[in-house]
Short mmCIF file of C-alpha atoms and ligand atoms in Angstrom, two decimals:
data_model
loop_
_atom_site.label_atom_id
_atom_site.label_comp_id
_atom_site.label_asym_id
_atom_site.label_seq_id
_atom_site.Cartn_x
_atom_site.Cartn_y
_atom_site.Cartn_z
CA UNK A 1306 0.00 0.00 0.00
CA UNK A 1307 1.51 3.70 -0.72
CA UNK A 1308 1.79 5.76 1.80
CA UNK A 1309 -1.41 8.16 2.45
CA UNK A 1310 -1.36 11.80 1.10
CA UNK A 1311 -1.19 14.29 3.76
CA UNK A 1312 -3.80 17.25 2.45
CA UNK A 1313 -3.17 19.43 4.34
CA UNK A 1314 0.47 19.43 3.44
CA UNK A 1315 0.33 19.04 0.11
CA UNK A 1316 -2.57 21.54 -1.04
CA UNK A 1317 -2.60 25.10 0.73
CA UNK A 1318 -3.76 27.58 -1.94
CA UNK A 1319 -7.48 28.24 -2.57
CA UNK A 1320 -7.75 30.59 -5.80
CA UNK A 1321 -11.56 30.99 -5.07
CA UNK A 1322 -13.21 31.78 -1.95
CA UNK A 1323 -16.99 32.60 -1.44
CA UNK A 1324 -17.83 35.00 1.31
CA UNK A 1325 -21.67 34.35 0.66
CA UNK A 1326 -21.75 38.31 -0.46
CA UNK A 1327 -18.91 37.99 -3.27
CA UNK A 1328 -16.46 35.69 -4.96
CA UNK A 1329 -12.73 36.75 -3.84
CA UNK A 1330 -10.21 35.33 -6.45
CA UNK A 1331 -6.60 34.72 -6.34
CA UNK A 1332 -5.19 37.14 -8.49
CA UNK A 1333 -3.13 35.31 -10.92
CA UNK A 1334 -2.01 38.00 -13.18
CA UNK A 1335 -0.33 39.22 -10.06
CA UNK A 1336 1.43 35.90 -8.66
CA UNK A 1337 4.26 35.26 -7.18
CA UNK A 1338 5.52 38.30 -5.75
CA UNK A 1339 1.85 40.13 -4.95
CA UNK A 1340 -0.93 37.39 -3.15
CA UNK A 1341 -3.87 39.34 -3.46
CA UNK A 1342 -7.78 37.98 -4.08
CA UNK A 1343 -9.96 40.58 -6.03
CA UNK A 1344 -13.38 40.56 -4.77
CA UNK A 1345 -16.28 40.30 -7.33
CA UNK A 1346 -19.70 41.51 -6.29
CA UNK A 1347 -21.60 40.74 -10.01
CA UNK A 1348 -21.31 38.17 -12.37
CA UNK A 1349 -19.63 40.93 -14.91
CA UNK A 1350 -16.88 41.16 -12.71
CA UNK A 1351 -16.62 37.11 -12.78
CA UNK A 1352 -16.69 37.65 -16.72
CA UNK A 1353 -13.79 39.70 -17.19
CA UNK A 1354 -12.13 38.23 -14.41
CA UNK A 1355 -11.97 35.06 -16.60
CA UNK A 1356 -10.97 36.62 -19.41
CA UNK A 1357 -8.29 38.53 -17.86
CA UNK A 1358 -7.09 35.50 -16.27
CA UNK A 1359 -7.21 37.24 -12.98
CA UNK A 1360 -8.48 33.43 -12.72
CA UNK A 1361 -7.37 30.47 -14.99
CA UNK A 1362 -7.30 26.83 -15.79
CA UNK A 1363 -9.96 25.08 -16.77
CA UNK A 1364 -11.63 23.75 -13.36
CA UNK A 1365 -11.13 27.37 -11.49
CA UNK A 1366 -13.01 29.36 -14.65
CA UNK A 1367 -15.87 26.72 -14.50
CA UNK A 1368 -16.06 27.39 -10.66
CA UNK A 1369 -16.10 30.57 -10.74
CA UNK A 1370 -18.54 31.01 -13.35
CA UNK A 1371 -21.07 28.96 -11.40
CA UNK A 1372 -20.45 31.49 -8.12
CA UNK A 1373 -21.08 34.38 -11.13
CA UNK A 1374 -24.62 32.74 -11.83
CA UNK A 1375 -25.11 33.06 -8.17
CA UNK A 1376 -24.40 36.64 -8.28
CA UNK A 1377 -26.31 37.09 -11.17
CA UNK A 1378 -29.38 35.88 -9.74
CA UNK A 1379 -28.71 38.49 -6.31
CA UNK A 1380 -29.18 40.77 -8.88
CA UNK A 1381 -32.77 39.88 -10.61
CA UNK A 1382 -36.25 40.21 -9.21
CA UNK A 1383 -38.13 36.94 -10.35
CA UNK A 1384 -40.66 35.39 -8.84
CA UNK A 1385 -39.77 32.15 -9.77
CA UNK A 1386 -37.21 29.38 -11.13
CA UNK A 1387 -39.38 29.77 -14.63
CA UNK A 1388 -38.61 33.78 -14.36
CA UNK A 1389 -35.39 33.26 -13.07
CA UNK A 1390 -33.83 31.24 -16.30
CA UNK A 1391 -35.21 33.84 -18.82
CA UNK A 1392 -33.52 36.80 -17.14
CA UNK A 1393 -30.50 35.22 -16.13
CA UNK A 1394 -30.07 33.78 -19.52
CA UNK A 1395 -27.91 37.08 -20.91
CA UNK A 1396 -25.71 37.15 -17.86
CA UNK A 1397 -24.52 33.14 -18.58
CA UNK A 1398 -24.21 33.86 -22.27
CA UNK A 1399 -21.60 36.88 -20.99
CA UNK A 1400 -19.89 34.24 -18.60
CA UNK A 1401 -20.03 31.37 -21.50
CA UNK A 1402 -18.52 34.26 -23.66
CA UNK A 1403 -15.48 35.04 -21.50
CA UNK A 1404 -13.26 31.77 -22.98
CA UNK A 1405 -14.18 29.84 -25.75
CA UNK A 1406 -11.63 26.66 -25.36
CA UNK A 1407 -11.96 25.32 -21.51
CA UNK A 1408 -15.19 22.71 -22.27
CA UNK A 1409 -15.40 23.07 -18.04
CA UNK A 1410 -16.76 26.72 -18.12
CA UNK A 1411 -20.30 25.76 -21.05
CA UNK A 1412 -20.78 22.59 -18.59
CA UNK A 1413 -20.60 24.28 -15.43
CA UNK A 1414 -23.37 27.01 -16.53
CA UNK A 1415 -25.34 23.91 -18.06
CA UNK A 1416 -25.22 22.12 -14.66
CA UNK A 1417 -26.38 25.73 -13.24
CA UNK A 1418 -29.21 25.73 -15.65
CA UNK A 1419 -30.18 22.25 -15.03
CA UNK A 1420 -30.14 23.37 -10.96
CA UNK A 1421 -32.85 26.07 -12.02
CA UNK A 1422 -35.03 23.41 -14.01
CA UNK A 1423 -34.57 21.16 -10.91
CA UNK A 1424 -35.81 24.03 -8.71
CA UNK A 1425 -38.78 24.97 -11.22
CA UNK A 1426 -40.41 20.86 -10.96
CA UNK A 1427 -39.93 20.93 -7.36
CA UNK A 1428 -42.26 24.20 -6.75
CA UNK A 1429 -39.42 26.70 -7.46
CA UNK A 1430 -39.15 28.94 -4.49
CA UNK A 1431 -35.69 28.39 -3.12
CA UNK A 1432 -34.50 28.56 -6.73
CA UNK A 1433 -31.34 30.96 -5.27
CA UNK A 1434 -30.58 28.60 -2.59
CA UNK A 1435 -30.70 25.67 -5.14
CA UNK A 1436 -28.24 27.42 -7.45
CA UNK A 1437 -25.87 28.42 -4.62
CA UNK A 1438 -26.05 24.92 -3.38
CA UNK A 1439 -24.85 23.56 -6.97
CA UNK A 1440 -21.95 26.36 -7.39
CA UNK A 1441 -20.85 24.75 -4.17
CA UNK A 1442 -21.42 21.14 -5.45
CA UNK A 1443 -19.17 22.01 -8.45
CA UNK A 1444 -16.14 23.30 -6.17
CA UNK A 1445 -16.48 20.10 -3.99
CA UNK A 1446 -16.66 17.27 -6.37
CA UNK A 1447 -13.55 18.99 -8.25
CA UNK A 1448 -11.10 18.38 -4.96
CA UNK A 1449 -12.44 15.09 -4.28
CA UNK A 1450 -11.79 14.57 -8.43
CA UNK A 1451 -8.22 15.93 -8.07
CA UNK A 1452 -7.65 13.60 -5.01
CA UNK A 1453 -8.74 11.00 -6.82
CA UNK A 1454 -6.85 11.38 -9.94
CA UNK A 1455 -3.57 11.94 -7.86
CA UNK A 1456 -3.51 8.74 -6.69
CA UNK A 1457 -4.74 6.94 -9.62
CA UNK A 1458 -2.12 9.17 -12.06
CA UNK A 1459 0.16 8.21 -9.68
CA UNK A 1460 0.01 4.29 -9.69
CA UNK A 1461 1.26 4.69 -13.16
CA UNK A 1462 4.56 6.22 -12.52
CA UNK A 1463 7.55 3.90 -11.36
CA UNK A 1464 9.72 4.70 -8.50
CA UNK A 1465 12.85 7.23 -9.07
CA UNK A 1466 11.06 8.88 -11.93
CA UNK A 1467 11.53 12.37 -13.45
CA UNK A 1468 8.67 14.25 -15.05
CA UNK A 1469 8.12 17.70 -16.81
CA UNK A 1470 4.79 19.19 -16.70
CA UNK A 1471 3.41 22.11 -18.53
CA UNK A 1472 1.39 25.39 -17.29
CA UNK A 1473 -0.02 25.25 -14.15
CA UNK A 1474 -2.39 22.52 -12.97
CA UNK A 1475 -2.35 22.91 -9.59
CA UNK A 1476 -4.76 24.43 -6.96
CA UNK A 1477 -4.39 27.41 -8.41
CA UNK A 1478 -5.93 25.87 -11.76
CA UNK A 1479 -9.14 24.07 -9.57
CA UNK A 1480 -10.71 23.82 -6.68
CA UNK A 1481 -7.72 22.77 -4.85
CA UNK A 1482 -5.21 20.04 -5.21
CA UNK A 1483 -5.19 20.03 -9.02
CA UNK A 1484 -4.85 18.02 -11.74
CA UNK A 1485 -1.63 16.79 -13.50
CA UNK A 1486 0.12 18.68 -10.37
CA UNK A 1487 -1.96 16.43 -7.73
CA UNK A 1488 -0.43 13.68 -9.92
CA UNK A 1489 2.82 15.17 -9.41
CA UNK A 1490 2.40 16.29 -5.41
CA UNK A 1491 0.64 12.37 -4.92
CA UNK A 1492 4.24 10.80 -6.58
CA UNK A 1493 6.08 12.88 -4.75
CA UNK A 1494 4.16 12.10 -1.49
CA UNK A 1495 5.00 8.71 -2.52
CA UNK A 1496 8.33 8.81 -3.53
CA UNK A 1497 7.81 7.70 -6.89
CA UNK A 1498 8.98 11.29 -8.52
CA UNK A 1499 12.67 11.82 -7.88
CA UNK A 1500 12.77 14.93 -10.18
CA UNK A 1501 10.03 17.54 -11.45
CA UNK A 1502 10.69 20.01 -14.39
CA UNK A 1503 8.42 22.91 -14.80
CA UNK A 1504 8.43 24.25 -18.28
CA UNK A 1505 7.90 27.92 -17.96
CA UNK A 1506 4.97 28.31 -20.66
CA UNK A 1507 5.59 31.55 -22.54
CA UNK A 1508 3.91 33.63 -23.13
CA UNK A 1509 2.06 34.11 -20.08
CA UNK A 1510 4.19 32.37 -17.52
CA UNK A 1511 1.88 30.20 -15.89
CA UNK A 1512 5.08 27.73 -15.56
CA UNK A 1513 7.35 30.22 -14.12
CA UNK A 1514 5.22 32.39 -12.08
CA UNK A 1515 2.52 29.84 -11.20
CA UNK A 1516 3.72 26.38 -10.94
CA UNK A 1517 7.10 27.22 -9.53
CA UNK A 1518 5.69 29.35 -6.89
CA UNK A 1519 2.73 26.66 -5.99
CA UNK A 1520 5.23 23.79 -5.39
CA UNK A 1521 7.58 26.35 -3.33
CA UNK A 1522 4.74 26.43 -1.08
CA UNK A 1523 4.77 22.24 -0.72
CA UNK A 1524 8.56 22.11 -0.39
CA UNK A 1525 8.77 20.48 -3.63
CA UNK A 1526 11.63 21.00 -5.66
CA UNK A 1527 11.17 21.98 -9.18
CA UNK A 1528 13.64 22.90 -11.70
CA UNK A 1529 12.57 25.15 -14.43
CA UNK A 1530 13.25 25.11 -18.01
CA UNK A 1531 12.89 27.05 -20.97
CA UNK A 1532 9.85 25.97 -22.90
CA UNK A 1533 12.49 25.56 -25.71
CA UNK A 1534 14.70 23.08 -23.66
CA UNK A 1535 12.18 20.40 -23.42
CA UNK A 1536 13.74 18.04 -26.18
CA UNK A 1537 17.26 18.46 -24.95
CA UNK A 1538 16.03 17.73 -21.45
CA UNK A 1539 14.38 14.78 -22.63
CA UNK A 1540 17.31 13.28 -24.63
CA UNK A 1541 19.29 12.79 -21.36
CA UNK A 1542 16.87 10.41 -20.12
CA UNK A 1543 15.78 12.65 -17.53
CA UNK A 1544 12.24 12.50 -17.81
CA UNK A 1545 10.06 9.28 -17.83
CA UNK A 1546 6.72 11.23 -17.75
CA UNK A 1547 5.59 14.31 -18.95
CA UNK A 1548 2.23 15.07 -17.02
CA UNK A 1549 -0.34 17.55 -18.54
CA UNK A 1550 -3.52 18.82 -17.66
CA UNK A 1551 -6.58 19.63 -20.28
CA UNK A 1552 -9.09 21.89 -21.45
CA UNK A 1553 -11.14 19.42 -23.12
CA UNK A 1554 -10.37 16.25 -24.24
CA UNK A 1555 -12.55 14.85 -27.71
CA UNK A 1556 -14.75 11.86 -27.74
CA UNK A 1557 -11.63 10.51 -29.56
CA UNK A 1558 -9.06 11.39 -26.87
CA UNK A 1559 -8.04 14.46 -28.78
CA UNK A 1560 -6.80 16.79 -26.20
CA UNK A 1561 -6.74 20.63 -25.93
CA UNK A 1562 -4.51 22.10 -23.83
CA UNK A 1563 -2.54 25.17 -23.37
CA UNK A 1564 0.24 26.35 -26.38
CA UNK A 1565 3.22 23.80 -26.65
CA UNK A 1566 1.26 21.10 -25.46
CA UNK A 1567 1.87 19.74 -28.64
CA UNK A 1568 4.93 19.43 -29.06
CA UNK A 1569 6.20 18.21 -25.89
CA UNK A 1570 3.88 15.32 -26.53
CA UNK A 1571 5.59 14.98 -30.13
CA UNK A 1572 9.39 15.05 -28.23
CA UNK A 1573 8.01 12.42 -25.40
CA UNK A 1574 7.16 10.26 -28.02
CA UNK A 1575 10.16 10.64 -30.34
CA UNK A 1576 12.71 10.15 -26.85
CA UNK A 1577 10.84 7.56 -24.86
CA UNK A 1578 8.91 9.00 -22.59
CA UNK A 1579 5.62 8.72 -21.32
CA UNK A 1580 2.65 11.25 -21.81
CA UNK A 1581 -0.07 11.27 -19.62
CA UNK A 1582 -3.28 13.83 -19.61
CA UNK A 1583 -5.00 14.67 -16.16
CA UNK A 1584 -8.58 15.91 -16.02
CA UNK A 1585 -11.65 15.66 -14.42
CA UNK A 1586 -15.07 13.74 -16.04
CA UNK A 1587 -16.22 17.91 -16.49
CA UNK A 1588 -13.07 18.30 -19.18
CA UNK A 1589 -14.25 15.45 -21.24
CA UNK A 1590 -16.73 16.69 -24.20
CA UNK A 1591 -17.88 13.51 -26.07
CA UNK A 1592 -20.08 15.96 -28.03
CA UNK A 1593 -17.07 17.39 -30.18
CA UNK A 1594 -15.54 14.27 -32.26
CA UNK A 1595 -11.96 15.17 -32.59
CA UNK A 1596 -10.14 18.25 -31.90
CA UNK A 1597 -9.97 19.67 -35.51
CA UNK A 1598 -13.23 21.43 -34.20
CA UNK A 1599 -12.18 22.84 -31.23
CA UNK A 1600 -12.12 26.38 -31.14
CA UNK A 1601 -8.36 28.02 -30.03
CA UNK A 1602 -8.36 31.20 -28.06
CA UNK A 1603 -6.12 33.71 -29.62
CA UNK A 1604 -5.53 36.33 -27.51
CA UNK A 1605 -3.54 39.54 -27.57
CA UNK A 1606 -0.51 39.86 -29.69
CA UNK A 1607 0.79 42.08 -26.90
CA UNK A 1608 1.62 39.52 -24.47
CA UNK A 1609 4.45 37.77 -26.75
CA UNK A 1610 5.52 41.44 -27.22
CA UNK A 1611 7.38 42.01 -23.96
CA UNK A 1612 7.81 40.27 -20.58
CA UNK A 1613 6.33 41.30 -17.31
CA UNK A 1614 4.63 44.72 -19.57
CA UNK A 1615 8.12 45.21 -20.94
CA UNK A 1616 8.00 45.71 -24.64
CA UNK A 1617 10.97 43.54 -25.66
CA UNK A 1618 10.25 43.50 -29.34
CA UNK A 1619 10.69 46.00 -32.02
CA UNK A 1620 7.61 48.47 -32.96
CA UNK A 1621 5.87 47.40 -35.78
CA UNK A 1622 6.48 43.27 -35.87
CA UNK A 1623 3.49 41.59 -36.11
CA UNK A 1624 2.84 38.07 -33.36
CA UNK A 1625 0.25 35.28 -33.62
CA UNK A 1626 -1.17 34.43 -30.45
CA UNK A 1627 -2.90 30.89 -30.13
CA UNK A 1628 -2.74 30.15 -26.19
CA UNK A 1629 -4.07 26.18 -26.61
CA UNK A 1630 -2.79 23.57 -29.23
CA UNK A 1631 -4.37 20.06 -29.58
CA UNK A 1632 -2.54 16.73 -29.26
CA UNK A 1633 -3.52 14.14 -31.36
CA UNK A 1634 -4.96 10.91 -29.33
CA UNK A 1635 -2.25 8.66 -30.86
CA UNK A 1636 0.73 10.27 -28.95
CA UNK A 1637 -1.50 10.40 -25.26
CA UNK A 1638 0.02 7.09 -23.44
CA UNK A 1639 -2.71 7.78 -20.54
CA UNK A 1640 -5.70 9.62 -19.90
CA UNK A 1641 -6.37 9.83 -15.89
CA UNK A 1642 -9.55 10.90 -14.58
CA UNK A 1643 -11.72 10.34 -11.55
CA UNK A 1644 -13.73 7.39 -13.41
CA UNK A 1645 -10.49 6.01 -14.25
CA UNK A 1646 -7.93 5.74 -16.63
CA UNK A 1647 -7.93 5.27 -20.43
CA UNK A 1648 -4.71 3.96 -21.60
CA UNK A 1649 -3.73 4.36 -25.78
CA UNK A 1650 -6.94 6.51 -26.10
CA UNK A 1651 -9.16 6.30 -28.86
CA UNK A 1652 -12.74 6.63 -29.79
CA UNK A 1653 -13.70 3.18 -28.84
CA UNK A 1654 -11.63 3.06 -25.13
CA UNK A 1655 -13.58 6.82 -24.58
CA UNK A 1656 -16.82 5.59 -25.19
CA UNK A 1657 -16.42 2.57 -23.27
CA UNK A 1658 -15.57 4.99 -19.85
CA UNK A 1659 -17.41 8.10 -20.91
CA UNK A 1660 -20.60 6.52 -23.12
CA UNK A 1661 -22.00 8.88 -25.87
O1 LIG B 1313 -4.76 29.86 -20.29
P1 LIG B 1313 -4.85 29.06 -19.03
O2 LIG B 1313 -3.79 29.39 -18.05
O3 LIG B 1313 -6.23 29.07 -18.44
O4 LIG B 1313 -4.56 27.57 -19.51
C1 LIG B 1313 -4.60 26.54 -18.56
C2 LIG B 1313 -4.24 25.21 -19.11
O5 LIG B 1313 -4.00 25.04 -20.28
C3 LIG B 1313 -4.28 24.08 -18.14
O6 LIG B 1313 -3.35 23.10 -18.46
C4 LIG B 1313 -5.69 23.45 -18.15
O7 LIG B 1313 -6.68 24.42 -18.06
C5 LIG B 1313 -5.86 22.49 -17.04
S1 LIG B 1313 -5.86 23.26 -15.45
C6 LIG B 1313 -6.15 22.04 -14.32
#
């Protein structure tokens, strides 16, 4: 039997806290050297919080936008759970509207609208209290996912081993815990991770300024790289696993996830190593085929332009922007979630854990 995880030690940061009058967030934009929670009273404020990335990863956005429905109804006079869904309808389709590539954030306002239908059979008075009870639902079932998934993602690495992970998957990314870092913080808690690399995920930094700082907090040793070192790390033999999270994975295994995803998984492949996705059930969308058809954020050319709101490139050169790539199902070893693992994924293994 491994060794049980100690919690407490190994998952410290909340990124979002309800106060039951607003929905204080970790402000990411600011992390590491400023730890400061912005508080957001309406479910506008959740909106651009989102897309600001004030806060990220695809758990935490879903999560939060379920607290921003809650808001959103403080704000409506409706007599009912039938009232209620017409006039809170605009303020989801603003939250829905705030990132178009996490699958989590469309199926956490879908669970809130199924809440509200709930609340409208069953009489429909305490429709606010039933949606407030879901946003909480939501939070809860993602740590007990993420503690789930550690241990399972775990099980699959061998004693001694090194792994690289990607972005930042960790509390800071969920409800707590995380994803392909609880993977990480459960094989470290049971000594089967000797090593962690950290790629530092230009152009935002959610390697460097995220990841780094999250496993500071554990005591866990992580060595950064340069998202352009990956393959050379990888040809010394250094890394047996690289461990990624997702922001939704295709009925075929296809998996989105953020920019130079991709080719890590190509590298892993082409040296060796293994390649293993981490997400919860809510990441899965067996409703888009394969990732050819899932949409990629772009976002501002201005943040390859400079670092830390430096301009570090010449006036007048033009930058592409896509912040998620898509790695094909044929170079994913393992997909871990809280059902269970699908190893080699393809349509047929999906269907057989997921249905559809
Ligand atoms: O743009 P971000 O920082 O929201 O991108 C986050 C990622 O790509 C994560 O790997 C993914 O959302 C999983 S987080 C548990």
């Amino acid at each position: 039997m491994p060794p049980a995880i100690d919690y407490a030690h190994y998952d410290r940061i909340r990124p979002i806290r309800w106060t039951g009058a607003a929905l204080e967030l970790l402000d990411q934009r600011k992390l590491p050297f400023v730890v400061e929670y912005v508080a957001c009273t309406t479910s506008d404020a959740v909106a651009d919080a989102i897309h600001s990335l004030a806060v990220r990863g695809a758990p935490a956005i879903g999560i939060s936008a379920a607290w921003g429905v809650v808001l959103a109804a403080r704000a409506i006079d409706a007599a009912d759970a039938v009232e209620a869904s017409v006039q809170l309808e605009p303020a989801l389709q603003r939250l829905n509207a705030a990132r178009p590539t996490a699958v989590n954030l469309a199926w956490a306002l879908a669970r809130m609208r199924a809440a509200l239908l709930r609340a409208q059979a069953g009489g429909g008075a305490d429709w606010r209290d039933a949606l407030e009870a879901e946003a909480r639902a939501i939070e809860t079932e993602d740590l007990a996912a993420n503690h789930a998934m550690g241990t399972l993602g775990a099980s699959l690495i061998a004693p001694g081993s090194g792994v690289l992970t990607h972005c930042n998957t960790g509390s800071l990314a969920t409800a707590g815990f995380g994803t392909a870092l609880g993977v990480i913080r459960a094989g470290v808690a049971q000594g089967r991770i000797g090593k962690v690399f950290a790629g530092e995920t230009r152009p935002w930094q959610q390697g460097a300024r995220l990841t780094a700082w999250e496993l500071l907090q554990d005591g866990i040793p992580a060595t950064l790289i340069a998202d352009s070192a990956a393959a050379h790390l990888m040809k010394t033999g250094a890394v047996q696993w690289v461990v990624v999270g997702a922001d939704r994975i295709c009925a075929n295994g296809d998996t989105a996830n953020k920019i130079g995803t991709y080719q890590l998984a190509i590298s892993a492949r082409h040296h060796g190593a293994k390649f293993m996705v981490v997400a919860p059930s809510s990441t899965v969308d067996m409703d888009t085929a394969s990732g050819e058809m899932i949409e990629i954020e772009e976002r501002d050319p201005t943040e390859l332009l400079g670092i830390g709101g430096t301009r570090t490139v010449a006036e007048g050169v033009p930058a592409w922007n896509p912040v998620f790539d898509v790695t094909p199902h044929g170079l994913i070893d393992a997909i871990v979630t809280e059902r269970g693992i699908v190893e080699r994924p393809d349509a047929g293994s999906m269907r057989a854990l997921f249905g559809g």
